Amino acid sequence: MKKIIILVVAALLIVAYFALDLHRYLTLDGLKASLGQFETWRAASPLLVALAFFSVYVLVTALSLPGAAVMTLAAGALFGLLEGTVIVSFASSIGATLAFLVSRFVLRDVVQQRFGDRLKAINDGVAREGAFYLFTLRLVPLFPFFLINILMGLTPIRTRTFYWVSQLGMLAGTLVYVNAGTQLAKLTSLSGILSPGLLLSFALLGIFPLLAKHFMDFLQRRRVYAKWQRPKQFDRNLIVIGAGAAGLVTSYIAAAVKAKVTLIEAHKMGGDCLNYGCVPSKAIIKSARIAHQMRHGEHYGLENTTPAFSFRKVMARVHEVIRTVEPHDSVERYTELGVEVLQGYARIVDPWTVEVKLNSGEIQRLTTRSIVIATGAQPFVPPLPGLDDVGYVTSDTLWDEFAKLDAPPARLVVLGGGPIGCELAQSFARLGSQVTQVEKCTRIMVREDEEVSDLARDSLTRDGVAVLTGHTALRCEREGERKFIVVEHGGIEQRIEFDALLCAVGRVARLTGYGLEDLGIETKRTVATNDYLETLYPNIYAAGDVAGPYQFTHIAAHQAWYTAVNALFGDFKKFKVDYSVVPWATFIEPEVARVGLNEQDAKEKGIAYEVTKYGIDDLDRAIADGNAYGFVKVLTVPGKDKILGVTIVGEHAGDLLAEFVLAIKHGLGLNKILGTIHTYPTMAEANKYVAGEWKRAHAPQRVLAWLSRYHAWRRG
Ligand SMILES: Cc1cc2nc3c(=O)[nH]c(=O)nc-3n(C[C@H](O)[C@H](O)[C@H](O)COP(=O)(O)OP(=O)(O)OC[C@H]3O[C@@H](n4cnc5c(N)ncnc54)[C@H](O)[C@@H]3O)c2cc1C
């Protein structure tokens, strides 16, 4: 409503301006004709005239009316160079800021909602260098004054910055015009005020700060190298530290484009994903799931059976799966691909030198043009008193430690309600452990919408997990062989006895012990990088969990492309890493998969959205498979089929998501998904049906009413 009032008032004032033909005063001839009158008024009450002039100037600029240039001349003619410049400088800046604010208030939300993703690059640029761009635009009077006000209002630049940069940037132009106004009688046209030479000087002056900034950046980058001795030549084009997803893909790409690349791994090829993460966790999830299905055989018309199994064999299968995948990431494979693989611990000695302590004990120093840090992350162990005394496992140690057990731990406490904690809590509960999951937040899987967290909690609870949300772990205690964790909830302490404790409260980037400290590479939870994944040293890059902001294998691999290409070809062209479409999944049952915005993100960011939901309980294939649960929830731009984000809960949600990932990435809307044949009967049909739900909700009711009449008429 407020927006409408503002628009109406502005429109009325603009109409009045033209209807009353006030513009005639704001032409060069009009000004010359009425100058005598103004001077008489000014002689009678100088302050009043100055104030009135100031107010009219503010109004003209705030309403983006034509005539500001003539008013600036008038200021020179009426008030002289100094006073005129002061009046115009403040009036024009205040007027411009008002126009800017009106544009921001009335238009910005609409524009950002509609074109937000396409404007992202501009928004980012303005957030970083907006003051410089504005200064340039202000100094060069070729850019229309009113347009700059309106356009800048649509960007995230701060009002204060807009005001002072505008005032500073317009000062030179104001001076020229006010000065010309002091010689008003000699002026025959407005176009003569700015000669081509003067325009060029303004343009140069305008781009100078931007150039100066880039030059300063260049100097600063040079300065970081100043204390290091650059080798005359390099043994290699690229050294990659760490052979997890990020390091493997980086070196693969480098070798594919014939660079000389060395990959150094201190521990196991394949890193966390293969050895401690995705692969073993998915293997145990499968065994646990089969055990669960056996227990619920009746659901499929079979007998319920208590699965008889050897836990040792389950864990042996986990290791067998790792062994089967291992060759994909092996030294042999990468050597064959053209990568030199060294097994040892790497330390960056200077921006071009890496020292490797090989597993054989030998130490080698290698020089390289570029380095990629892909050292990953490790489980965070909370500083709980008594934790070391009772002992614990993390995702790093669990697979070996539990492989020694004959049976799953009878009582398992899982600390953490994130994806890893949930996947493992459910799996061990299904394998027979009595699992208690402790989570500090009020719900598990907090990054997802509340209804998703609720479904996950219900499912875990059904499987026998005691999900304690809002519970803070305080300390661990031991009484002889008995082990306890003390948790607090609502001021009340509770003691939980356990046989094994799994810490799954997050993973922290590996940042120390390999040279970052000596090189002064900034680390705040992760290695600090810019959009090109460059660290403080433009020839040292970081990718994967160590760089953040996501901790997924597919993001590590995605970043790897950028680090490899930027490191090897960055002198010609650099690419900014693109996180615009990031999917992920949590492999509990029901599986939870997401890409783009969910409702809580959209609300947090103030992005308007519409929700369309399709219940998978209605899907033929899901019913036949006994998996009739979950939903596909799509957020779209209001009134449009453009997809903002998708959450899928249900069987194979991670696989179903792929269609939406492709759609968002390539700008395909729900109409396109609806118009695509989906095989019957598959779970993927859920994607088409949700698009159908959207279409039904947006059916043109008026047209349908007319069609109904038309058909009635045809029937006679
Ligand atoms: C239980 C669990 C389940 C997971 N499930 C999934 C999932 O389902 N999907 C998914 O996408 N992600 C999952 N992840 C996350 C995924 O494993 C990580 O995001 C991924 O492994 C990150 O790869 P990376 O290359 O950055 O690091 P890493 O895989 O950690 O590799 C880093 C490597 O660097 C080596 N290194 C470190 N320092 C040095 C040094 N100085 N010299 C030489 N070598 C060094 C390390 O030994 C390590 O091998 C899971 C993680 C866990 C723990």
JSON list of N, CA and C in Angstrom, two decimals, residues 212-261:
[
{"chain": "A", "resi": 212, "resn": "ALA", "atom": "N", "xyz": [43.10, 2.46, -10.38]},
{"chain": "A", "resi": 212, "resn": "ALA", "atom": "CA", "xyz": [44.03, 2.54, -9.24]},
{"chain": "A", "resi": 212, "resn": "ALA", "atom": "C", "xyz": [43.81, 1.36, -8.31]},
{"chain": "A", "resi": 213, "resn": "LYS", "atom": "N", "xyz": [42.53, 1.00, -8.11]},
{"chain": "A", "resi": 213, "resn": "LYS", "atom": "CA", "xyz": [42.24, -0.11, -7.21]},
{"chain": "A", "resi": 213, "resn": "LYS", "atom": "C", "xyz": [42.83, -1.42, -7.77]},
{"chain": "A", "resi": 214, "resn": "HIS", "atom": "N", "xyz": [42.61, -1.63, -9.07]},
{"chain": "A", "resi": 214, "resn": "HIS", "atom": "CA", "xyz": [43.14, -2.86, -9.67]},
{"chain": "A", "resi": 214, "resn": "HIS", "atom": "C", "xyz": [44.67, -2.88, -9.60]},
{"chain": "A", "resi": 215, "resn": "PHE", "atom": "N", "xyz": [45.26, -1.70, -9.78]},
{"chain": "A", "resi": 215, "resn": "PHE", "atom": "CA", "xyz": [46.71, -1.61, -9.71]},
{"chain": "A", "resi": 215, "resn": "PHE", "atom": "C", "xyz": [47.19, -1.93, -8.29]},
{"chain": "A", "resi": 216, "resn": "MET", "atom": "N", "xyz": [46.44, -1.41, -7.29]},
{"chain": "A", "resi": 216, "resn": "MET", "atom": "CA", "xyz": [46.80, -1.68, -5.89]},
{"chain": "A", "resi": 216, "resn": "MET", "atom": "C", "xyz": [46.68, -3.18, -5.59]},
{"chain": "A", "resi": 217, "resn": "ASP", "atom": "N", "xyz": [45.61, -3.79, -6.13]},
{"chain": "A", "resi": 217, "resn": "ASP", "atom": "CA", "xyz": [45.44, -5.24, -5.95]},
{"chain": "A", "resi": 217, "resn": "ASP", "atom": "C", "xyz": [46.65, -5.97, -6.53]},
{"chain": "A", "resi": 218, "resn": "PHE", "atom": "N", "xyz": [47.04, -5.52, -7.74]},
{"chain": "A", "resi": 218, "resn": "PHE", "atom": "CA", "xyz": [48.18, -6.13, -8.43]},
{"chain": "A", "resi": 218, "resn": "PHE", "atom": "C", "xyz": [49.44, -5.99, -7.57]},
{"chain": "A", "resi": 219, "resn": "LEU", "atom": "N", "xyz": [49.62, -4.78, -7.03]},
{"chain": "A", "resi": 219, "resn": "LEU", "atom": "CA", "xyz": [50.82, -4.53, -6.20]},
{"chain": "A", "resi": 219, "resn": "LEU", "atom": "C", "xyz": [50.80, -5.40, -4.94]},
{"chain": "A", "resi": 220, "resn": "GLN", "atom": "N", "xyz": [49.59, -5.50, -4.34]},
{"chain": "A", "resi": 220, "resn": "GLN", "atom": "CA", "xyz": [49.48, -6.29, -3.11]},
{"chain": "A", "resi": 220, "resn": "GLN", "atom": "C", "xyz": [49.82, -7.75, -3.39]},
{"chain": "A", "resi": 221, "resn": "ARG", "atom": "N", "xyz": [49.33, -8.23, -4.53]},
{"chain": "A", "resi": 221, "resn": "ARG", "atom": "CA", "xyz": [49.63, -9.62, -4.90]},
{"chain": "A", "resi": 221, "resn": "ARG", "atom": "C", "xyz": [51.13, -9.81, -5.11]},
{"chain": "A", "resi": 222, "resn": "ARG", "atom": "N", "xyz": [51.77, -8.79, -5.72]},
{"chain": "A", "resi": 222, "resn": "ARG", "atom": "CA", "xyz": [53.23, -8.87, -5.92]},
{"chain": "A", "resi": 222, "resn": "ARG", "atom": "C", "xyz": [53.93, -8.88, -4.57]},
{"chain": "A", "resi": 223, "resn": "ARG", "atom": "N", "xyz": [53.36, -8.05, -3.67]},
{"chain": "A", "resi": 223, "resn": "ARG", "atom": "CA", "xyz": [54.02, -7.90, -2.38]},
{"chain": "A", "resi": 223, "resn": "ARG", "atom": "C", "xyz": [54.05, -9.22, -1.60]},
{"chain": "A", "resi": 224, "resn": "VAL", "atom": "N", "xyz": [52.98, -10.05, -1.74]},
{"chain": "A", "resi": 224, "resn": "VAL", "atom": "CA", "xyz": [52.98, -11.30, -0.97]},
{"chain": "A", "resi": 224, "resn": "VAL", "atom": "C", "xyz": [54.11, -12.22, -1.41]},
{"chain": "A", "resi": 225, "resn": "TYR", "atom": "N", "xyz": [54.55, -12.04, -2.66]},
{"chain": "A", "resi": 225, "resn": "TYR", "atom": "CA", "xyz": [55.64, -12.90, -3.14]},
{"chain": "A", "resi": 225, "resn": "TYR", "atom": "C", "xyz": [57.01, -12.31, -2.81]},
{"chain": "A", "resi": 226, "resn": "ALA", "atom": "N", "xyz": [57.02, -11.02, -2.36]},
{"chain": "A", "resi": 226, "resn": "ALA", "atom": "CA", "xyz": [58.29, -10.30, -2.28]},
{"chain": "A", "resi": 226, "resn": "ALA", "atom": "C", "xyz": [59.35, -11.02, -1.45]},
{"chain": "A", "resi": 227, "resn": "LYS", "atom": "N", "xyz": [58.91, -11.64, -0.35]},
{"chain": "A", "resi": 227, "resn": "LYS", "atom": "CA", "xyz": [59.95, -12.22, 0.53]},
{"chain": "A", "resi": 227, "resn": "LYS", "atom": "C", "xyz": [60.40, -13.61, 0.08]},
{"chain": "A", "resi": 228, "resn": "TRP", "atom": "N", "xyz": [59.84, -14.11, -1.02]},
{"chain": "A", "resi": 228, "resn": "TRP", "atom": "CA", "xyz": [60.21, -15.45, -1.46]},
{"chain": "A", "resi": 228, "resn": "TRP", "atom": "C", "xyz": [61.07, -15.39, -2.72]},
{"chain": "A", "resi": 229, "resn": "GLN", "atom": "N", "xyz": [61.95, -16.34, -2.81]},
{"chain": "A", "resi": 229, "resn": "GLN", "atom": "CA", "xyz": [62.84, -16.41, -3.98]},
{"chain": "A", "resi": 229, "resn": "GLN", "atom": "C", "xyz": [62.19, -17.33, -5.01]},
{"chain": "A", "resi": 230, "resn": "ARG", "atom": "N", "xyz": [61.76, -16.75, -6.13]},
{"chain": "A", "resi": 230, "resn": "ARG", "atom": "CA", "xyz": [61.08, -17.55, -7.15]},
{"chain": "A", "resi": 230, "resn": "ARG", "atom": "C", "xyz": [62.10, -18.37, -7.94]},
{"chain": "A", "resi": 231, "resn": "PRO", "atom": "N", "xyz": [61.87, -19.67, -8.08]},
{"chain": "A", "resi": 231, "resn": "PRO", "atom": "CA", "xyz": [62.83, -20.47, -8.86]},
{"chain": "A", "resi": 231, "resn": "PRO", "atom": "C", "xyz": [62.86, -19.98, -10.31]},
{"chain": "A", "resi": 232, "resn": "LYS", "atom": "N", "xyz": [63.99, -20.18, -10.97]},
{"chain": "A", "resi": 232, "resn": "LYS", "atom": "CA", "xyz": [64.11, -19.73, -12.37]},
{"chain": "A", "resi": 232, "resn": "LYS", "atom": "C", "xyz": [63.25, -20.61, -13.26]},
{"chain": "A", "resi": 233, "resn": "GLN", "atom": "N", "xyz": [63.23, -21.91, -12.92]},
{"chain": "A", "resi": 233, "resn": "GLN", "atom": "CA", "xyz": [62.35, -22.81, -13.67]},
{"chain": "A", "resi": 233, "resn": "GLN", "atom": "C", "xyz": [61.73, -23.82, -12.70]},
{"chain": "A", "resi": 234, "resn": "PHE", "atom": "N", "xyz": [60.72, -24.49, -13.22]},
{"chain": "A", "resi": 234, "resn": "PHE", "atom": "CA", "xyz": [59.95, -25.38, -12.34]},
{"chain": "A", "resi": 234, "resn": "PHE", "atom": "C", "xyz": [60.04, -26.83, -12.82]},
{"chain": "A", "resi": 235, "resn": "ASP", "atom": "N", "xyz": [60.05, -27.76, -11.81]},
{"chain": "A", "resi": 235, "resn": "ASP", "atom": "CA", "xyz": [60.06, -29.18, -12.17]},
{"chain": "A", "resi": 235, "resn": "ASP", "atom": "C", "xyz": [58.71, -29.59, -12.74]},
{"chain": "A", "resi": 236, "resn": "ARG", "atom": "N", "xyz": [57.66, -28.94, -12.23]},
{"chain": "A", "resi": 236, "resn": "ARG", "atom": "CA", "xyz": [56.30, -29.37, -12.57]},
{"chain": "A", "resi": 236, "resn": "ARG", "atom": "C", "xyz": [55.39, -28.17, -12.87]},
{"chain": "A", "resi": 237, "resn": "ASN", "atom": "N", "xyz": [54.28, -28.47, -13.54]},
{"chain": "A", "resi": 237, "resn": "ASN", "atom": "CA", "xyz": [53.27, -27.42, -13.73]},
{"chain": "A", "resi": 237, "resn": "ASN", "atom": "C", "xyz": [52.39, -27.31, -12.49]},
{"chain": "A", "resi": 238, "resn": "LEU", "atom": "N", "xyz": [52.13, -28.48, -11.89]},
{"chain": "A", "resi": 238, "resn": "LEU", "atom": "CA", "xyz": [51.16, -28.49, -10.79]},
{"chain": "A", "resi": 238, "resn": "LEU", "atom": "C", "xyz": [51.52, -29.56, -9.76]},
{"chain": "A", "resi": 239, "resn": "ILE", "atom": "N", "xyz": [51.41, -29.16, -8.48]},
{"chain": "A", "resi": 239, "resn": "ILE", "atom": "CA", "xyz": [51.49, -30.17, -7.41]},
{"chain": "A", "resi": 239, "resn": "ILE", "atom": "C", "xyz": [50.15, -30.13, -6.67]},
{"chain": "A", "resi": 240, "resn": "VAL", "atom": "N", "xyz": [49.58, -31.30, -6.47]},
{"chain": "A", "resi": 240, "resn": "VAL", "atom": "CA", "xyz": [48.30, -31.39, -5.78]},
{"chain": "A", "resi": 240, "resn": "VAL", "atom": "C", "xyz": [48.53, -32.13, -4.47]},
{"chain": "A", "resi": 241, "resn": "ILE", "atom": "N", "xyz": [48.09, -31.51, -3.36]},
{"chain": "A", "resi": 241, "resn": "ILE", "atom": "CA", "xyz": [48.30, -32.13, -2.05]},
{"chain": "A", "resi": 241, "resn": "ILE", "atom": "C", "xyz": [47.00, -32.74, -1.57]},
{"chain": "A", "resi": 242, "resn": "GLY", "atom": "N", "xyz": [46.99, -34.05, -1.47]},
{"chain": "A", "resi": 242, "resn": "GLY", "atom": "CA", "xyz": [45.79, -34.76, -1.00]},
{"chain": "A", "resi": 242, "resn": "GLY", "atom": "C", "xyz": [45.10, -35.49, -2.15]},
{"chain": "A", "resi": 243, "resn": "ALA", "atom": "N", "xyz": [44.88, -36.80, -1.98]},
{"chain": "A", "resi": 243, "resn": "ALA", "atom": "CA", "xyz": [44.27, -37.58, -3.06]},
{"chain": "A", "resi": 243, "resn": "ALA", "atom": "C", "xyz": [42.86, -38.03, -2.69]},
{"chain": "A", "resi": 244, "resn": "GLY", "atom": "N", "xyz": [42.07, -37.06, -2.18]},
{"chain": "A", "resi": 244, "resn": "GLY", "atom": "CA", "xyz": [40.63, -37.30, -2.04]},
{"chain": "A", "resi": 244, "resn": "GLY", "atom": "C", "xyz": [39.96, -36.86, -3.33]},
{"chain": "A", "resi": 245, "resn": "ALA", "atom": "N", "xyz": [38.64, -36.67, -3.26]},
{"chain": "A", "resi": 245, "resn": "ALA", "atom": "CA", "xyz": [37.89, -36.33, -4.48]},
{"chain": "A", "resi": 245, "resn": "ALA", "atom": "C", "xyz": [38.49, -35.09, -5.16]},
{"chain": "A", "resi": 246, "resn": "ALA", "atom": "N", "xyz": [38.79, -34.05, -4.37]},
{"chain": "A", "resi": 246, "resn": "ALA", "atom": "CA", "xyz": [39.27, -32.79, -4.95]},
{"chain": "A", "resi": 246, "resn": "ALA", "atom": "C", "xyz": [40.63, -32.98, -5.62]},
{"chain": "A", "resi": 247, "resn": "GLY", "atom": "N", "xyz": [41.55, -33.64, -4.92]},
{"chain": "A", "resi": 247, "resn": "GLY", "atom": "CA", "xyz": [42.90, -33.82, -5.44]},
{"chain": "A", "resi": 247, "resn": "GLY", "atom": "C", "xyz": [42.94, -34.76, -6.63]},
{"chain": "A", "resi": 248, "resn": "LEU", "atom": "N", "xyz": [42.16, -35.83, -6.56]},
{"chain": "A", "resi": 248, "resn": "LEU", "atom": "CA", "xyz": [42.15, -36.80, -7.66]},
{"chain": "A", "resi": 248, "resn": "LEU", "atom": "C", "xyz": [41.64, -36.14, -8.95]},
{"chain": "A", "resi": 249, "resn": "VAL", "atom": "N", "xyz": [40.52, -35.45, -8.83]},
{"chain": "A", "resi": 249, "resn": "VAL", "atom": "CA", "xyz": [39.94, -34.85, -10.05]},
{"chain": "A", "resi": 249, "resn": "VAL", "atom": "C", "xyz": [40.85, -33.75, -10.59]},
{"chain": "A", "resi": 250, "resn": "THR", "atom": "N", "xyz": [41.44, -32.97, -9.69]},
{"chain": "A", "resi": 250, "resn": "THR", "atom": "CA", "xyz": [42.35, -31.90, -10.16]},
{"chain": "A", "resi": 250, "resn": "THR", "atom": "C", "xyz": [43.49, -32.51, -10.96]},
{"chain": "A", "resi": 251, "resn": "SER", "atom": "N", "xyz": [44.11, -33.56, -10.40]},
{"chain": "A", "resi": 251, "resn": "SER", "atom": "CA", "xyz": [45.28, -34.11, -11.09]},
{"chain": "A", "resi": 251, "resn": "SER", "atom": "C", "xyz": [44.87, -34.85, -12.37]},
{"chain": "A", "resi": 252, "resn": "TYR", "atom": "N", "xyz": [43.70, -35.45, -12.33]},
{"chain": "A", "resi": 252, "resn": "TYR", "atom": "CA", "xyz": [43.18, -36.14, -13.53]},
{"chain": "A", "resi": 252, "resn": "TYR", "atom": "C", "xyz": [43.07, -35.13, -14.69]},
{"chain": "A", "resi": 253, "resn": "ILE", "atom": "N", "xyz": [42.44, -33.98, -14.39]},
{"chain": "A", "resi": 253, "resn": "ILE", "atom": "CA", "xyz": [42.25, -32.97, -15.45]},
{"chain": "A", "resi": 253, "resn": "ILE", "atom": "C", "xyz": [43.61, -32.44, -15.93]},
{"chain": "A", "resi": 254, "resn": "ALA", "atom": "N", "xyz": [44.50, -32.19, -14.96]},
{"chain": "A", "resi": 254, "resn": "ALA", "atom": "CA", "xyz": [45.81, -31.65, -15.32]},
{"chain": "A", "resi": 254, "resn": "ALA", "atom": "C", "xyz": [46.55, -32.62, -16.26]},
{"chain": "A", "resi": 255, "resn": "ALA", "atom": "N", "xyz": [46.48, -33.92, -15.92]},
{"chain": "A", "resi": 255, "resn": "ALA", "atom": "CA", "xyz": [47.18, -34.90, -16.76]},
{"chain": "A", "resi": 255, "resn": "ALA", "atom": "C", "xyz": [46.50, -35.00, -18.13]},
{"chain": "A", "resi": 256, "resn": "ALA", "atom": "N", "xyz": [45.16, -34.88, -18.12]},
{"chain": "A", "resi": 256, "resn": "ALA", "atom": "CA", "xyz": [44.43, -35.00, -19.38]},
{"chain": "A", "resi": 256, "resn": "ALA", "atom": "C", "xyz": [44.82, -33.89, -20.36]},
{"chain": "A", "resi": 257, "resn": "VAL", "atom": "N", "xyz": [45.19, -32.71, -19.82]},
{"chain": "A", "resi": 257, "resn": "VAL", "atom": "CA", "xyz": [45.61, -31.62, -20.72]},
{"chain": "A", "resi": 257, "resn": "VAL", "atom": "C", "xyz": [47.14, -31.54, -20.81]},
{"chain": "A", "resi": 258, "resn": "LYS", "atom": "N", "xyz": [47.76, -32.68, -20.46]},
{"chain": "A", "resi": 258, "resn": "LYS", "atom": "CA", "xyz": [49.20, -32.88, -20.69]},
{"chain": "A", "resi": 258, "resn": "LYS", "atom": "C", "xyz": [50.12, -32.03, -19.82]},
{"chain": "A", "resi": 259, "resn": "ALA", "atom": "N", "xyz": [49.63, -31.59, -18.67]},
{"chain": "A", "resi": 259, "resn": "ALA", "atom": "CA", "xyz": [50.51, -30.88, -17.75]},
{"chain": "A", "resi": 259, "resn": "ALA", "atom": "C", "xyz": [51.32, -31.90, -16.97]},
{"chain": "A", "resi": 260, "resn": "LYS", "atom": "N", "xyz": [52.46, -31.46, -16.47]},
{"chain": "A", "resi": 260, "resn": "LYS", "atom": "CA", "xyz": [53.23, -32.36, -15.61]},
{"chain": "A", "resi": 260, "resn": "LYS", "atom": "C", "xyz": [52.71, -32.13, -14.18]},
{"chain": "A", "resi": 261, "resn": "VAL", "atom": "N", "xyz": [52.05, -33.15, -13.65]},
{"chain": "A", "resi": 261, "resn": "VAL", "atom": "CA", "xyz": [51.38, -32.98, -12.37]},
{"chain": "A", "resi": 261, "resn": "VAL", "atom": "C", "xyz": [51.81, -34.08, -11.40]}
]
